[in-house]
XYZ file of C-alpha atoms in Angstrom:
705
model
C 70.596 83.983 144.683
C 71.327 83.708 141.034
C 71.863 80.117 139.917
C 74.620 79.264 137.444
C 73.715 76.540 135.038
C 76.351 74.160 133.563
C 75.930 75.648 130.105
C 76.297 79.289 131.402
C 79.385 78.262 133.345
C 80.836 76.595 130.258
C 80.183 79.759 128.162
C 81.863 81.942 130.703
C 84.839 79.706 131.043
C 85.234 79.460 127.307
C 85.013 83.167 126.826
C 87.791 83.673 129.508
C 89.933 81.075 127.836
C 89.561 82.781 124.405
C 90.245 86.223 125.851
C 93.377 85.188 127.861
C 94.768 82.073 126.253
C 93.791 81.884 122.585
C 96.546 81.718 119.982
C 97.590 84.914 118.086
C 95.441 85.761 114.973
C 96.736 84.621 111.668
C 97.632 88.219 110.879
C 100.259 88.104 113.594
C 101.989 85.116 111.893
C 101.830 86.874 108.530
C 103.588 89.906 109.921
C 106.124 87.616 111.573
C 106.686 85.875 108.157
C 107.897 89.061 106.466
C 109.954 90.327 109.514
C 113.679 90.673 109.282
C 113.916 88.167 112.192
C 112.838 85.350 109.945
C 114.358 86.313 106.567
C 117.930 85.170 105.654
C 119.743 86.453 102.691
C 122.872 84.424 103.602
C 120.802 81.184 103.426
C 119.376 82.155 100.062
C 122.938 82.823 98.794
C 124.013 79.431 100.102
C 121.055 77.703 98.412
C 121.809 79.437 95.126
C 125.547 78.607 95.135
C 124.883 75.015 95.945
C 122.215 74.682 93.216
C 124.333 76.247 90.578
C 127.704 74.697 91.129
C 127.323 72.516 88.036
C 125.144 72.685 84.781
C 122.054 70.642 85.503
C 119.938 70.045 82.403
C 116.844 67.881 82.777
C 117.491 64.170 82.737
C 121.167 64.660 83.990
C 122.808 63.250 87.102
C 123.610 66.750 88.150
C 119.864 67.682 88.084
C 118.953 64.485 90.006
C 121.609 65.640 92.662
C 119.935 69.152 92.760
C 116.548 67.381 93.298
C 118.040 65.496 96.290
C 119.241 68.848 97.755
C 115.708 70.356 97.484
C 114.235 67.288 98.986
C 116.596 67.213 101.892
C 116.100 70.924 102.620
C 112.366 70.577 102.608
C 112.569 67.559 104.946
C 114.892 69.429 107.270
C 112.144 71.961 107.547
C 109.821 69.310 108.897
C 107.840 69.398 105.649
C 106.597 66.108 104.343
C 108.460 65.893 101.050
C 108.657 63.315 98.279
C 109.610 62.908 94.626
C 107.245 62.261 91.796
C 108.995 60.922 88.677
C 107.973 60.749 85.057
C 109.557 59.135 82.030
C 109.472 61.697 79.156
C 110.932 62.329 75.726
C 113.905 64.713 75.884
C 116.351 65.537 73.197
C 120.148 66.256 73.332
C 122.596 67.331 70.614
C 124.642 64.541 68.955
C 126.484 66.435 66.209
C 126.257 69.825 64.673
C 128.211 72.021 62.220
C 127.748 75.408 60.567
C 129.774 76.687 57.526
C 129.406 79.976 55.742
C 130.523 80.655 52.187
C 130.489 84.497 52.062
C 130.637 84.629 48.288
C 131.701 82.309 45.399
C 135.193 83.914 45.371
C 135.849 83.567 49.146
C 136.803 80.491 51.214
C 134.304 79.037 53.557
C 134.164 79.882 57.201
C 133.572 77.086 59.702
C 132.225 78.380 63.055
C 133.469 76.609 66.239
C 130.021 77.012 67.971
C 131.568 77.375 71.347
C 130.892 79.756 74.255
C 134.216 81.010 75.472
C 135.501 80.667 79.079
C 136.641 84.030 80.463
C 139.751 84.595 82.435
C 139.366 83.777 86.068
C 135.979 81.806 85.395
C 135.272 80.029 88.596
C 133.288 77.422 86.737
C 135.951 76.582 84.100
C 136.452 73.157 85.679
C 132.860 72.114 84.766
C 132.317 74.132 81.680
C 132.675 70.998 79.551
C 129.440 69.720 81.210
C 127.500 72.415 79.498
C 125.572 70.922 76.564
C 126.812 72.058 73.156
C 124.547 74.848 71.979
C 121.323 73.600 70.385
C 117.602 73.905 70.146
C 115.735 71.113 72.056
C 113.375 69.181 69.748
C 115.031 70.675 66.727
C 114.626 68.819 63.490
C 117.714 66.789 62.527
C 118.997 67.308 58.987
C 121.352 69.014 56.687
C 120.482 72.074 54.562
C 122.413 74.384 52.255
C 121.030 77.682 51.160
C 121.458 81.457 50.774
C 120.762 83.483 53.811
C 117.859 85.864 54.282
C 117.740 88.326 57.311
C 114.138 88.148 58.789
C 114.581 90.628 61.746
C 112.788 88.973 64.714
C 111.135 86.422 62.555
C 107.673 87.583 63.266
C 104.673 87.214 60.932
C 104.762 90.881 60.244
C 108.453 90.733 59.427
C 107.767 88.259 56.731
C 105.018 90.558 55.514
C 107.607 93.317 55.269
C 109.888 91.034 53.160
C 107.082 90.186 50.880
C 106.349 93.865 50.373
C 110.073 94.384 49.436
C 109.805 91.498 46.907
C 112.169 89.209 48.852
C 111.447 85.552 48.299
C 112.256 83.397 51.356
C 111.505 80.040 49.731
C 114.584 77.687 49.701
C 116.679 80.087 51.998
C 118.019 79.739 55.490
C 116.381 82.395 57.706
C 118.643 84.381 60.023
C 116.598 85.899 62.905
C 117.633 87.716 65.966
C 116.290 86.708 69.477
C 113.699 88.954 71.051
C 109.975 89.807 70.755
C 108.612 86.178 70.217
C 109.271 82.665 71.391
C 112.103 80.895 69.545
C 109.785 77.967 68.617
C 107.579 80.530 66.755
C 110.612 82.040 65.029
C 111.445 78.581 63.484
C 107.806 77.820 62.773
C 107.253 81.124 61.048
C 110.399 80.505 58.885
C 109.046 77.101 57.867
C 105.591 78.620 56.904
C 107.400 81.282 54.901
C 109.245 78.615 52.861
C 112.625 78.577 54.512
C 114.571 75.302 54.691
C 116.478 76.132 57.896
C 116.733 78.742 60.669
C 119.569 80.365 62.654
C 118.749 82.490 65.589
C 121.442 84.841 67.055
C 121.756 87.325 69.957
C 122.007 90.808 68.489
C 124.318 93.335 70.291
C 121.541 95.878 70.114
C 119.292 93.702 72.371
C 121.744 91.709 74.462
C 125.294 93.122 74.112
C 125.269 96.745 75.135
C 125.626 99.812 72.866
C 128.687 101.394 71.559
C 132.162 100.373 70.628
C 133.454 100.700 74.127
C 130.726 98.442 75.565
C 131.825 95.908 78.145
C 130.272 92.498 78.718
C 130.320 89.798 81.340
C 132.288 89.381 83.594
C 132.975 93.219 83.542
C 129.440 94.183 82.829
C 126.053 92.462 82.736
C 125.868 92.197 78.902
C 126.154 88.929 76.890
C 129.693 88.241 75.610
C 130.154 87.997 71.839
C 130.411 84.239 72.059
C 127.403 83.854 74.244
C 124.461 81.818 72.895
C 120.823 81.702 73.929
C 119.791 78.062 73.787
C 116.302 76.720 74.530
C 113.495 74.686 73.288
C 111.625 75.109 70.042
C 108.784 72.836 71.078
C 105.468 74.744 70.876
C 103.474 72.345 73.010
C 103.243 71.699 76.760
C 104.419 68.460 78.491
C 105.862 65.324 77.055
C 105.326 65.352 73.255
C 104.625 61.660 73.309
C 101.714 61.839 75.876
C 99.690 64.782 74.718
C 96.990 65.352 77.264
C 97.831 62.621 79.673
C 100.620 61.859 82.187
C 103.871 60.052 81.337
C 103.479 57.461 84.012
C 105.168 54.076 83.933
C 103.698 51.849 81.214
C 101.576 54.674 79.758
C 100.378 55.006 76.139
C 102.711 56.907 73.854
C 102.372 58.283 70.404
C 105.066 57.835 67.870
C 107.676 60.314 66.863
C 105.911 60.559 63.405
C 102.729 61.462 65.214
C 104.671 64.097 67.238
C 105.894 65.642 64.057
C 102.448 65.696 62.516
C 101.007 67.429 65.575
C 102.491 70.731 64.440
C 104.178 71.390 67.712
C 107.734 70.609 66.697
C 109.635 72.323 63.804
C 109.957 70.586 60.505
C 113.142 72.340 59.444
C 116.585 72.244 61.173
C 117.484 75.138 63.415
C 120.421 76.240 65.602
C 121.052 79.069 67.983
C 124.287 80.987 67.400
C 126.255 83.824 69.126
C 126.127 87.437 68.290
C 129.644 87.369 66.813
C 128.747 84.508 64.491
C 125.435 86.168 63.584
C 127.232 89.524 62.743
C 129.702 87.468 60.458
C 126.810 86.056 58.576
C 125.114 89.436 58.320
C 128.170 90.928 56.628
C 127.819 88.277 53.844
C 124.199 89.320 53.020
C 123.574 91.634 50.113
C 120.487 92.900 48.533
C 118.264 95.757 49.788
C 119.043 97.600 52.940
C 116.820 96.640 55.758
C 114.416 99.231 57.356
C 115.864 101.513 60.047
C 114.041 99.641 62.860
C 115.731 96.437 61.603
C 119.186 97.822 61.981
C 121.619 96.925 64.754
C 123.594 98.938 67.171
C 125.284 102.151 65.985
C 128.679 100.332 65.379
C 127.153 97.285 63.704
C 127.415 96.726 59.978
C 124.605 97.811 57.717
C 121.911 95.091 57.842
C 120.680 93.913 54.428
C 117.968 91.366 53.802
C 119.444 89.228 50.936
C 118.978 86.538 49.878
C 122.710 85.756 49.767
C 125.194 85.967 48.390
C 126.311 84.325 51.655
C 125.421 80.618 51.684
C 125.383 78.549 54.890
C 125.621 74.770 55.370
C 123.732 73.877 58.470
C 123.945 70.302 59.854
C 122.295 69.182 63.049
C 121.647 65.764 64.504
C 119.895 65.249 67.822
C 119.252 62.211 69.861
C 115.914 61.452 71.434
C 115.768 59.843 74.827
C 113.129 58.714 77.186
C 114.603 60.163 80.415
C 113.433 60.210 83.998
C 112.524 63.678 85.449
C 111.808 64.414 89.110
C 109.374 66.841 90.588
C 110.023 67.461 94.308
C 106.868 68.039 96.313
C 106.475 69.368 99.887
C 103.124 69.352 101.755
C 102.052 71.283 104.878
C 98.639 69.917 105.606
C 95.845 72.320 106.525
C 94.082 71.759 109.867
C 90.581 72.977 108.949
C 90.411 72.490 105.242
C 93.065 69.996 104.350
C 91.285 69.289 100.939
C 91.965 72.830 99.699
C 95.194 73.408 98.091
C 97.309 76.542 97.863
C 100.211 75.725 95.469
C 103.552 77.354 95.089
C 105.866 76.332 92.273
C 109.243 76.873 90.709
C 111.240 74.729 88.372
C 114.839 73.471 89.079
C 116.230 72.345 85.773
C 118.507 74.696 83.765
C 120.089 74.779 80.387
C 123.424 75.612 81.957
C 124.134 76.850 85.485
C 120.731 78.597 85.824
C 121.560 81.179 88.522
C 118.720 83.501 87.366
C 116.709 81.012 85.463
C 115.417 79.179 87.472
C 117.436 78.765 90.643
C 116.986 82.291 92.022
C 113.451 81.134 92.251
C 114.368 77.662 93.720
C 116.484 79.573 96.417
C 113.389 81.725 97.171
C 111.182 78.646 97.429
C 113.519 77.146 100.006
C 113.573 80.452 101.876
C 109.819 80.330 102.038
C 109.942 76.747 103.307
C 112.436 77.795 106.052
C 110.238 80.701 107.222
C 107.125 78.492 107.251
C 109.048 76.097 109.511
C 109.731 79.013 111.919
C 106.124 79.930 111.886
C 105.193 76.360 112.772
C 107.524 76.471 115.622
C 105.770 79.609 116.861
C 102.430 77.808 116.841
C 101.096 78.596 113.325
C 99.076 76.028 111.443
C 97.539 76.706 108.087
C 93.815 76.645 107.616
C 94.268 75.123 104.101
C 96.910 72.844 102.747
C 100.086 74.485 101.298
C 101.991 72.550 98.568
C 105.512 73.493 97.580
C 106.487 72.252 94.082
C 109.882 72.125 92.484
C 109.413 71.250 88.874
C 111.633 69.429 86.446
C 112.077 69.762 82.634
C 110.392 73.143 82.465
C 112.930 74.304 79.964
C 111.929 71.512 77.457
C 108.234 72.437 77.480
C 106.872 73.052 80.966
C 107.107 69.227 81.268
C 107.236 68.374 84.874
C 104.335 70.672 85.901
C 102.182 69.703 82.997
C 102.667 65.982 83.593
C 101.672 66.439 87.325
C 98.649 68.479 86.461
C 97.548 66.030 83.796
C 97.956 63.163 86.272
C 96.100 64.949 88.997
C 93.684 66.928 86.908
C 90.404 65.985 88.540
C 91.648 66.400 92.069
C 93.202 69.728 91.303
C 90.209 70.963 89.374
C 87.960 70.378 92.443
C 90.460 71.375 95.188
C 93.061 73.879 94.090
C 92.558 77.344 95.317
C 95.365 79.113 93.448
C 98.747 78.447 91.877
C 101.580 80.924 92.592
C 104.596 80.758 90.358
C 108.061 82.156 90.584
C 110.560 81.313 87.824
C 113.364 83.814 87.373
C 112.907 85.356 90.873
C 115.605 87.984 90.442
C 117.503 89.411 87.403
C 117.688 92.983 88.488
C 115.703 95.865 90.116
C 112.015 96.471 89.932
C 109.071 94.336 90.938
C 106.721 92.753 88.304
C 103.655 90.625 88.797
C 101.138 89.011 86.571
C 97.947 87.170 87.487
C 94.321 86.430 87.035
C 92.291 89.564 87.795
C 90.622 88.267 90.974
C 93.982 88.177 92.608
C 94.795 91.873 91.862
C 93.953 93.260 95.106
C 95.711 90.482 97.092
C 98.941 91.048 95.061
C 98.848 94.841 95.663
C 98.246 94.408 99.362
C 101.094 92.045 99.738
C 103.394 94.481 97.893
C 102.274 97.308 100.186
C 103.406 95.271 103.257
C 107.020 94.442 102.049
C 109.815 96.912 102.054
C 111.418 97.714 98.759
C 114.875 96.020 98.782
C 116.508 98.909 96.893
C 114.999 101.753 98.987
C 114.091 101.124 102.653
C 111.957 104.352 102.777
C 109.246 102.921 100.501
C 107.345 99.693 99.943
C 107.538 97.506 96.925
C 104.063 98.748 95.939
C 105.264 102.396 96.015
C 108.222 101.488 93.816
C 105.950 99.419 91.572
C 103.384 102.177 90.787
C 106.167 104.754 90.250
C 108.059 102.649 87.675
C 105.150 101.113 85.774
C 104.082 102.978 82.646
C 101.354 100.521 81.504
C 98.891 98.537 83.582
C 100.302 97.553 86.985
C 99.600 93.829 86.861
C 100.130 91.806 83.713
C 98.103 88.857 82.544
C 99.087 85.221 82.138
C 98.230 84.686 78.544
C 101.571 83.513 77.454
C 102.881 80.027 78.052
C 106.277 81.168 79.476
C 106.339 79.198 82.713
C 104.783 76.546 84.862
C 101.446 78.445 85.543
C 100.344 77.324 82.028
C 98.941 73.892 82.925
C 97.121 75.212 86.056
C 95.478 78.205 84.512
C 95.330 77.554 80.728
C 94.521 73.858 80.898
C 92.341 73.374 84.023
C 91.321 76.943 84.994
C 93.067 77.464 88.404
C 93.588 81.146 89.426
C 97.273 81.958 89.090
C 100.027 84.560 89.596
C 103.610 84.929 88.687
C 106.098 87.365 90.218
C 109.744 88.455 89.922
C 112.277 91.319 90.341
C 113.811 92.557 87.060
C 112.668 92.184 83.506
C 114.720 90.382 80.798
C 118.519 89.943 81.361
C 121.178 89.691 78.712
C 122.804 86.276 79.518
C 119.496 84.430 79.474
C 119.897 80.739 78.783
C 123.663 81.106 78.170
C 126.569 79.562 80.113
C 127.141 82.959 81.697
C 123.950 82.718 83.769
C 125.958 81.714 86.862
C 126.248 82.633 90.448
C 128.964 85.190 89.658
C 126.494 87.081 87.305
C 123.730 87.283 89.859
C 126.064 88.117 92.659
C 127.643 91.024 90.675
C 124.668 92.331 88.659
C 121.392 90.633 89.488
C 121.196 90.867 93.271
C 124.561 91.667 94.957
C 123.273 91.599 98.521
C 120.463 88.982 97.844
C 117.925 91.455 99.312
C 115.663 91.324 96.155
C 115.565 87.581 96.652
C 114.449 87.945 100.206
C 111.778 90.464 99.097
C 110.449 88.033 96.371
C 110.115 85.329 99.017
C 108.280 87.796 101.298
C 105.650 88.674 98.800
C 105.383 85.110 97.503
C 104.839 83.666 100.843
C 102.573 86.369 102.157
C 100.251 85.937 99.239
C 100.228 82.160 99.905
C 99.599 82.664 103.671
C 96.625 84.900 103.030
C 95.145 82.351 100.597
C 95.803 79.559 102.984
C 94.730 81.180 106.219
C 91.910 83.700 105.635
C 88.418 82.471 106.297
C 87.100 84.180 103.167
C 89.254 83.599 100.085
C 90.563 87.104 99.167
C 89.312 86.995 95.590
C 87.641 89.962 93.851
C 85.847 89.125 90.579
C 84.791 92.680 90.078
C 88.383 93.268 88.840
C 87.774 90.427 86.372
C 84.630 92.044 84.999
C 86.342 95.365 84.497
C 89.151 93.661 82.703
C 86.987 91.842 80.364
C 84.814 94.905 79.727
C 87.889 96.945 78.592
C 89.180 94.128 76.336
C 85.776 93.569 74.814
C 85.418 97.314 74.070
C 88.885 97.281 72.394
C 87.841 94.439 70.167
C 84.495 95.969 69.330
C 86.379 99.136 68.209
C 88.764 97.070 66.118
C 85.891 95.227 64.447
C 83.553 98.130 63.991
C 83.319 97.766 60.193
C 83.243 93.903 60.043
C 79.661 93.344 61.151
C 80.618 91.495 64.300
C 78.343 91.964 67.221
C 79.770 91.879 70.741
C 76.449 92.441 72.521
C 76.314 88.811 73.861
C 79.706 89.222 75.406
C 78.802 92.605 77.002
C 75.605 91.077 78.418
C 77.558 88.232 79.967
C 80.197 90.630 81.371
C 77.460 92.660 83.065
C 76.009 89.470 84.555
C 79.525 88.612 85.882
C 79.789 92.114 87.381
C 76.447 91.755 89.130
C 77.421 88.266 90.485
C 80.762 89.697 91.718
C 78.953 92.503 93.524
C 76.490 90.032 95.053
C 79.050 87.688 96.383
C 81.075 90.556 97.872
C 77.916 91.667 99.623
C 77.312 88.080 100.922
C 80.834 87.954 102.204
C 80.339 91.192 104.073
C 77.020 90.012 105.480
C 78.552 86.789 106.878
C 81.399 88.818 108.340
C 79.155 91.212 110.133
C 77.137 88.337 111.584
C 80.194 86.795 113.028
C 80.801 88.121 116.614
C 81.988 86.517 119.875
C 78.893 84.383 119.749
C 79.724 82.965 116.328
C 81.253 79.841 118.056
C 77.686 78.828 118.835
C 76.565 79.404 115.250
C 76.761 76.840 112.469
C 77.817 79.289 109.807
C 80.940 77.339 108.508
C 78.828 75.678 105.893
C 77.845 79.117 104.499
C 81.536 80.115 104.580
C 82.678 76.844 102.763
C 79.999 77.192 100.163
C 80.840 80.801 99.414
C 84.483 80.043 99.156
C 83.769 77.213 96.792
C 82.013 79.582 94.443
C 85.018 81.943 94.481
C 87.381 79.103 93.871
C 85.437 77.350 91.096
C 84.411 80.385 89.018
C 87.787 80.516 87.204
C 87.108 76.852 85.999
C 84.046 78.181 84.211
C 86.230 80.167 81.859
C 87.389 76.882 80.406
C 85.893 74.966 77.581
C 86.201 71.139 77.155
C 86.920 71.539 73.436
C 89.688 74.017 73.968
C 90.936 76.509 71.344
C 90.532 75.808 67.636
C 93.449 73.629 66.476
C 94.997 73.942 70.017
C 92.672 71.772 72.174
C 95.123 71.443 75.106
C 94.456 75.127 75.816
C 91.120 75.099 77.468
C 90.895 78.661 78.913
C 88.969 81.028 76.689
C 90.173 84.194 78.404
C 93.989 83.651 78.769
C 96.131 81.592 76.441
C 99.163 82.271 74.272
C 99.006 83.993 70.922
C 98.980 81.489 67.973
C 102.223 82.948 66.507
C 104.006 83.817 69.755
C 103.980 81.361 72.683
C 105.344 84.129 74.907
C 102.532 86.579 73.844
C 99.794 87.294 76.309
C 96.295 87.696 74.807
C 92.816 88.007 76.117
C 90.044 86.108 74.240
C 92.668 84.087 72.320
C 90.040 82.155 70.392
C 88.528 85.414 69.041
C 92.033 86.782 68.277
C 93.016 83.608 66.304
C 89.722 83.749 64.388
C 90.165 87.411 63.536
C 93.733 86.825 62.323
C 92.520 84.026 60.095
C 89.520 86.049 58.786
C 91.798 88.975 57.889
C 93.909 86.603 55.829
C 90.971 84.778 54.197
C 88.323 87.513 54.212
C 85.543 85.162 53.461
C 82.005 85.170 54.879
C 82.626 81.812 56.530
C 85.904 83.006 58.210
C 84.111 86.058 59.723
C 81.202 83.742 60.810
C 83.887 81.873 62.829
C 84.831 85.098 64.584
C 81.222 85.625 65.624
C 81.090 81.986 66.894
C 84.136 82.551 69.012
C 82.500 85.697 70.466
C 79.526 83.582 71.388
C 81.843 80.846 72.962
C 83.532 83.524 75.224
C 80.127 84.991 76.112
C 78.815 81.579 77.285
C 81.911 80.910 79.300
C 81.657 84.367 81.124
C 77.942 83.650 81.754
C 78.952 80.230 83.272
C 81.376 82.028 85.625
C 78.668 84.402 86.787
C 76.294 81.429 87.476
C 79.061 79.808 89.554
C 79.571 82.968 91.509
C 75.818 83.405 91.963
C 75.604 79.838 93.243
C 71.992 79.175 92.082
C 70.618 76.865 89.435
C 68.609 78.593 86.698
């Protein structure tokens, strides 16, 4: 008779329990998360309507009330939630005026600088709570000068004016929004010698074409009186605490030191409407602007000036140390609680903020509610999930930056990835950007979620059919809250949305009515964003092996390096160190993918008796930490806060996304100076990037030299 030992009996009993009573696999919960039974477009609509009932700029009581709503909603989902506050420097308009004297023989025109309430406006009762149109952190002062039209205010636009013999010194620059960040528009005007800057919304870009064009509320376009407000601060975080958190009793630099930093404009500026911009354009004489500088077909002929129109621009702002509130929700992981998957969206808005940012806030709350339903079904995340609702993003990514600076060391050692949604929905068409090791994960999630505008296909199928350029963008620009995570401390990151730009951006017409009529009438796109966002987060939080593929990273770097080498073919710059490092990264990526496969194949039903979790943890740590190796403690030249040597903003466009930003900056400088020393700096920057890429390959490889 065969004897059954205690150990054998235990093994049989355990196997029987696993086969018959084990919880569903994580993939079951992931499918459940994106099912129609859990999604709720009516709930999203309710969240959005509640959050956008009043204007809620950072530092206001209305925004504090919105924070309380987010906090209570997260708490109702049985998510541990709390508020993290910071005291930061914010600015608000105190007084402003703008007068145009079209010519010496004509009387002056004083602009009222107001966005008009339309007939039947459901928000007319709170319209007076909208801040007067202004640029945050604009220089206070009064200037009088002839007007020069500078197109979009780019460096190349000033180059064109120089070729035309137009002197910008002592003038007020009139630029139209688009192409580059407004702070760079003002900075470029200052560097060209202008004494002030006006930025308007051109009909060609924001108002619809043709004389019979309609605008909001009859169509999606910006009304003639609409104004795009926003910050002109070129830094990140509280300007008075550069590089450290604005916690209670902290060190602060003076306003004079802030001005000397180069991150705030040194000339007054003001945003104005398309109607006011067109009035000023009619007063400008001189040479006719180039064809691609002209406006819509029924617009006046654009001339560059200067004058004869003269403007008197006065602006006075007040600076306030105000309290901002980040709302944080935490779902603790059961197996790896010290590994963080972070989802973030900001809450503050210049006006009502239906698209920017509260379509994203509504999606964040939808994700939270679905995660609660998963928990009720028995799901528990392997790793910790953190839901973040940032404050004061509009002023300069302030809430997220302060939090990252305060928690820098912990995040640098424990953050798996940061997933950002800002303007979740402004129209049709899915868009995503991210660091390359997340490419496969983003594509897979898009393949699993139905296209909200065509139920016969997935988001991925719509995505590849509608995209002419590369499918997934890169996060080089500093346009949203991923900046501190990726560009400052090197955390893998992604950003996603439906729709591209939208005409009423940062105006008082970005309200619930606009998104209900034009952005997302049935709120199905918002449901879809929440599905992709949450699904990516779940896979990062639950999968045993982090779903990172650094082979994509190596391919991306190889392509960009080849482009640069071709551009510099006649400058004597060698890129061989960089290509060698990229090849090492590619080898390390293939090796770690093979190791991952090896461990997976070794894991069978007997793996419970094996002690392979240490190998798994060590491999995941290498995947997680490799992105950190692309950072350099010294940061970019003259921009030390930006530590990432692969992805950071363009020096002359904060929105611009570039690879190898230090090399790009050095090339731009060398082209201007054309000295041996300046080209030597280019070569040095190539070496810096090559060293960073090699460090990343060593981290992936996991062995000391």
